[in-house]
């Protein structure tokens, strides 16, 4: 969300206006509003008000092969994640543990998915566990904690993960650890960070999950451009997949 907002404004796809440019983005989880802070013709930061986010379950334990019982929470902030303290599997949220975190994250995801159904109250396509987010202590003194998000087929997010921070805010709120109007800063595995704020509370779905409306703020940078070309004579023009 932050990167998309940066790109569409700075490349001229949408009109830039100072000091703030507002855009509306349609996402699989619902509409999201984003605001870009603009100074001297450049987007300095972006904040977005995310979809309704909630704790799906908290303080659960699952038996994970190789690691034994693991304590976890599940939160939704646009996607479902299992939140696990890295210390639960004897690891730290640092680059030196990168490969081990991927391995453990995939194992935990598989174990959680096998142990309980995960449904979305209004969007069946979102009813699955997208990844595991390991939490740990922050390296910066003004940050709350650190995230390492292992998602999809073992990819690791370079950021704290916008949807993941949203779900974490919801979990912390459900546990009574973060209130409306309160903000925290969460680091990524490489030290970048997002600020997360609980703007208000709400309910979500027919089962009326206690939910929050979060705002996430961060920065993004354009590092390059890429253009695909399609040759109709290419026998592999539709692509291929090797795993």
Short mmCIF file of C-alpha atoms in Angstrom, two decimals, residues 8-226:
data_model
loop_
_atom_site.label_atom_id
_atom_site.label_comp_id
_atom_site.label_asym_id
_atom_site.label_seq_id
_atom_site.Cartn_x
_atom_site.Cartn_y
_atom_site.Cartn_z
CA UNK A 8 1.32 6.28 -8.56
CA UNK A 9 1.87 9.79 -7.22
CA UNK A 10 5.56 10.31 -8.00
CA UNK A 11 5.30 8.85 -11.50
CA UNK A 12 2.34 11.07 -12.38
CA UNK A 13 -0.28 8.34 -12.70
CA UNK A 14 -2.30 10.38 -10.19
CA UNK A 15 -2.07 14.12 -9.65
CA UNK A 16 0.23 15.21 -6.83
CA UNK A 17 -0.86 17.96 -4.46
CA UNK A 18 0.94 19.42 -1.48
CA UNK A 19 1.06 19.12 1.46
CA UNK A 20 -1.00 15.92 1.27
CA UNK A 21 -2.42 13.76 -1.52
CA UNK A 22 -5.27 11.39 -0.74
CA UNK A 23 -6.07 8.32 -2.80
CA UNK A 24 -8.56 5.45 -2.55
CA UNK A 25 -7.34 1.89 -3.21
CA UNK A 26 -9.54 -1.15 -3.80
CA UNK A 27 -7.96 -4.23 -2.21
CA UNK A 28 -9.10 -7.87 -1.91
CA UNK A 29 -9.95 -7.19 1.75
CA UNK A 30 -11.87 -3.97 1.02
CA UNK A 31 -11.36 -0.28 0.24
CA UNK A 32 -8.39 1.48 1.83
CA UNK A 33 -7.66 5.21 2.05
CA UNK A 34 -4.06 6.40 1.83
CA UNK A 35 -2.52 9.82 2.38
CA UNK A 36 0.88 10.82 1.01
CA UNK A 37 2.85 13.54 2.76
CA UNK A 38 4.26 15.60 -0.11
CA UNK A 39 7.05 18.16 0.14
CA UNK A 40 8.93 19.84 -2.71
CA UNK A 41 7.44 17.50 -5.28
CA UNK A 42 8.38 14.30 -3.44
CA UNK A 43 6.42 11.82 -1.33
CA UNK A 44 8.15 11.74 2.04
CA UNK A 45 5.91 9.20 3.76
CA UNK A 46 2.57 7.46 3.38
CA UNK A 47 -0.05 6.50 5.89
CA UNK A 48 -3.10 4.38 5.17
CA UNK A 49 -6.25 3.54 7.09
CA UNK A 50 -6.60 -0.18 6.75
CA UNK A 51 -9.61 -2.47 6.70
CA UNK A 52 -11.25 -3.69 9.90
CA UNK A 53 -8.66 -5.82 11.73
CA UNK A 54 -9.24 -8.33 14.51
CA UNK A 55 -7.78 -11.09 16.66
CA UNK A 56 -9.09 -14.40 15.33
CA UNK A 57 -7.77 -16.40 18.28
CA UNK A 58 -5.21 -15.78 21.01
CA UNK A 59 -3.02 -17.83 23.35
CA UNK A 60 -3.30 -21.09 21.42
CA UNK A 61 -0.78 -23.94 21.41
CA UNK A 62 0.01 -26.26 18.54
CA UNK A 63 2.39 -29.21 18.30
CA UNK A 64 4.94 -28.45 15.59
CA UNK A 65 7.26 -31.17 14.23
CA UNK A 66 10.90 -30.56 15.25
CA UNK A 67 9.88 -27.79 17.69
CA UNK A 68 7.27 -29.28 20.02
CA UNK A 69 4.44 -27.16 21.49
CA UNK A 70 4.40 -23.59 20.15
CA UNK A 71 2.28 -20.74 21.56
CA UNK A 72 0.65 -18.51 18.94
CA UNK A 73 -2.05 -15.94 18.20
CA UNK A 74 -3.86 -15.39 14.90
CA UNK A 75 -4.74 -11.90 13.72
CA UNK A 76 -6.32 -10.47 10.58
CA UNK A 77 -5.33 -7.14 9.04
CA UNK A 78 -6.08 -7.88 5.39
CA UNK A 79 -4.69 -11.41 5.62
CA UNK A 80 -4.41 -13.97 8.41
CA UNK A 81 -1.08 -14.47 10.17
CA UNK A 82 0.05 -16.64 13.07
CA UNK A 83 2.07 -14.51 15.50
CA UNK A 84 4.79 -16.39 17.35
CA UNK A 85 7.58 -15.15 19.58
CA UNK A 86 10.84 -16.22 17.94
CA UNK A 87 12.02 -17.42 21.35
CA UNK A 88 9.31 -20.12 21.20
CA UNK A 89 11.46 -21.94 18.63
CA UNK A 90 14.83 -20.88 20.03
CA UNK A 91 15.52 -18.20 17.43
CA UNK A 92 16.02 -14.44 17.19
CA UNK A 93 14.53 -11.97 14.71
CA UNK A 94 17.90 -11.14 13.17
CA UNK A 95 19.36 -11.70 9.69
CA UNK A 96 21.70 -14.41 11.03
CA UNK A 97 18.63 -16.56 11.76
CA UNK A 98 17.03 -15.87 8.37
CA UNK A 99 17.13 -19.42 6.99
CA UNK A 100 16.05 -21.01 10.26
CA UNK A 101 13.13 -18.58 10.57
CA UNK A 102 11.92 -19.56 7.11
CA UNK A 103 12.09 -23.25 7.98
CA UNK A 104 10.30 -22.78 11.32
CA UNK A 105 7.73 -20.42 9.83
CA UNK A 106 6.68 -22.92 7.19
CA UNK A 107 6.45 -25.70 9.78
CA UNK A 108 4.31 -23.56 12.08
CA UNK A 109 2.01 -22.49 9.25
CA UNK A 110 1.44 -26.11 8.22
CA UNK A 111 0.78 -27.20 11.81
CA UNK A 112 -1.68 -24.40 12.54
CA UNK A 113 -3.59 -24.94 9.30
CA UNK A 114 -3.89 -28.65 10.08
CA UNK A 115 -5.09 -28.01 13.64
CA UNK A 116 -7.96 -25.56 13.11
CA UNK A 117 -10.25 -24.12 10.43
CA UNK A 118 -9.62 -20.51 9.43
CA UNK A 119 -12.58 -18.68 7.96
CA UNK A 120 -13.25 -15.10 6.99
CA UNK A 121 -16.70 -13.80 8.02
CA UNK A 122 -17.49 -12.14 4.68
CA UNK A 123 -14.79 -13.02 2.11
CA UNK A 124 -14.32 -16.82 1.71
CA UNK A 125 -11.26 -16.26 -0.51
CA UNK A 126 -9.43 -14.73 2.48
CA UNK A 127 -10.11 -17.70 4.76
CA UNK A 128 -6.61 -19.13 4.95
CA UNK A 129 -3.39 -18.58 6.87
CA UNK A 130 -1.07 -16.47 4.73
CA UNK A 131 2.04 -16.77 6.86
CA UNK A 132 3.84 -16.78 10.18
CA UNK A 133 5.07 -13.57 11.78
CA UNK A 134 7.83 -13.99 14.32
CA UNK A 135 8.03 -11.28 16.96
CA UNK A 136 11.04 -10.26 18.98
CA UNK A 137 12.68 -7.35 20.76
CA UNK A 138 13.47 -4.23 18.74
CA UNK A 139 17.03 -3.08 18.23
CA UNK A 140 16.05 0.60 18.28
CA UNK A 141 15.21 2.01 21.71
CA UNK A 142 12.16 3.88 20.39
CA UNK A 143 10.57 0.85 18.71
CA UNK A 144 8.10 -1.54 20.34
CA UNK A 145 9.23 -4.80 18.74
CA UNK A 146 10.41 -6.48 15.57
CA UNK A 147 8.57 -8.56 12.94
CA UNK A 148 9.88 -11.22 10.60
CA UNK A 149 7.08 -12.22 8.24
CA UNK A 150 7.47 -15.60 6.54
CA UNK A 151 4.69 -15.85 3.97
CA UNK A 152 3.49 -17.66 0.84
CA UNK A 153 6.05 -20.37 -0.01
CA UNK A 154 8.76 -19.26 2.39
CA UNK A 155 9.32 -15.68 1.28
CA UNK A 156 10.40 -13.08 3.84
CA UNK A 157 9.08 -9.52 3.82
CA UNK A 158 11.77 -6.84 3.94
CA UNK A 159 9.27 -4.60 5.78
CA UNK A 160 7.35 -5.18 9.04
CA UNK A 161 4.35 -6.01 6.76
CA UNK A 162 1.45 -3.54 6.67
CA UNK A 163 -1.28 -6.17 6.98
CA UNK A 164 0.82 -7.94 9.60
CA UNK A 165 1.25 -4.81 11.72
CA UNK A 166 -2.51 -4.22 11.46
CA UNK A 167 -3.25 -7.73 12.72
CA UNK A 168 -0.67 -7.37 15.50
CA UNK A 169 -2.33 -4.16 16.71
CA UNK A 170 -5.61 -6.06 16.86
CA UNK A 171 -4.04 -8.90 18.85
CA UNK A 172 -2.41 -6.48 21.29
CA UNK A 173 -5.72 -4.65 21.69
CA UNK A 174 -7.57 -7.92 22.37
CA UNK A 175 -5.01 -8.70 25.09
CA UNK A 176 -5.49 -5.28 26.67
CA UNK A 177 -1.96 -4.15 25.78
CA UNK A 178 -2.79 -1.32 23.35
CA UNK A 179 -5.67 1.13 23.37
CA UNK A 180 -7.47 3.45 20.99
CA UNK A 181 -5.29 6.41 20.05
CA UNK A 182 -2.08 4.61 21.03
CA UNK A 183 0.76 4.07 18.57
CA UNK A 184 3.75 1.76 18.35
CA UNK A 185 6.66 1.45 15.93
CA UNK A 186 7.59 -2.00 14.66
CA UNK A 187 10.86 -2.90 12.95
CA UNK A 188 11.55 -5.39 10.18
CA UNK A 189 14.36 -7.93 9.94
CA UNK A 190 16.52 -5.31 8.17
CA UNK A 191 15.67 -2.46 10.54
CA UNK A 192 13.11 -0.55 8.47
CA UNK A 193 9.97 0.35 10.40
CA UNK A 194 6.26 1.18 10.27
CA UNK A 195 4.24 3.15 12.78
CA UNK A 196 0.88 1.64 13.71
CA UNK A 197 -1.99 3.42 15.45
CA UNK A 198 -5.39 2.17 16.62
CA UNK A 199 -7.80 4.81 15.31
CA UNK A 200 -11.05 3.32 16.59
CA UNK A 201 -12.81 0.11 17.54
CA UNK A 202 -15.58 -1.63 15.65
CA UNK A 203 -17.09 -5.07 15.05
CA UNK A 204 -16.59 -7.32 12.03
CA UNK A 205 -18.81 -9.95 10.44
CA UNK A 206 -21.91 -11.79 11.58
CA UNK A 207 -20.03 -13.24 14.54
CA UNK A 208 -19.12 -9.66 15.50
CA UNK A 209 -15.40 -10.03 16.09
CA UNK A 210 -14.14 -7.20 18.27
CA UNK A 211 -12.16 -5.29 15.68
CA UNK A 212 -10.08 -2.16 15.28
CA UNK A 213 -9.44 0.31 12.50
CA UNK A 214 -5.65 0.75 12.22
CA UNK A 215 -3.53 3.36 10.50
CA UNK A 216 -0.09 2.33 9.27
CA UNK A 217 2.62 4.79 8.28
CA UNK A 218 5.95 4.26 6.59
CA UNK A 219 8.25 5.18 3.71
CA UNK A 220 9.03 3.63 0.34
CA UNK A 221 11.55 4.40 -2.38
CA UNK A 222 11.46 3.84 -6.12
CA UNK A 223 14.53 1.78 -7.04
CA UNK A 224 13.91 0.97 -10.69
CA UNK A 225 11.54 0.33 -13.57
CA UNK A 226 10.81 -2.83 -15.51
#
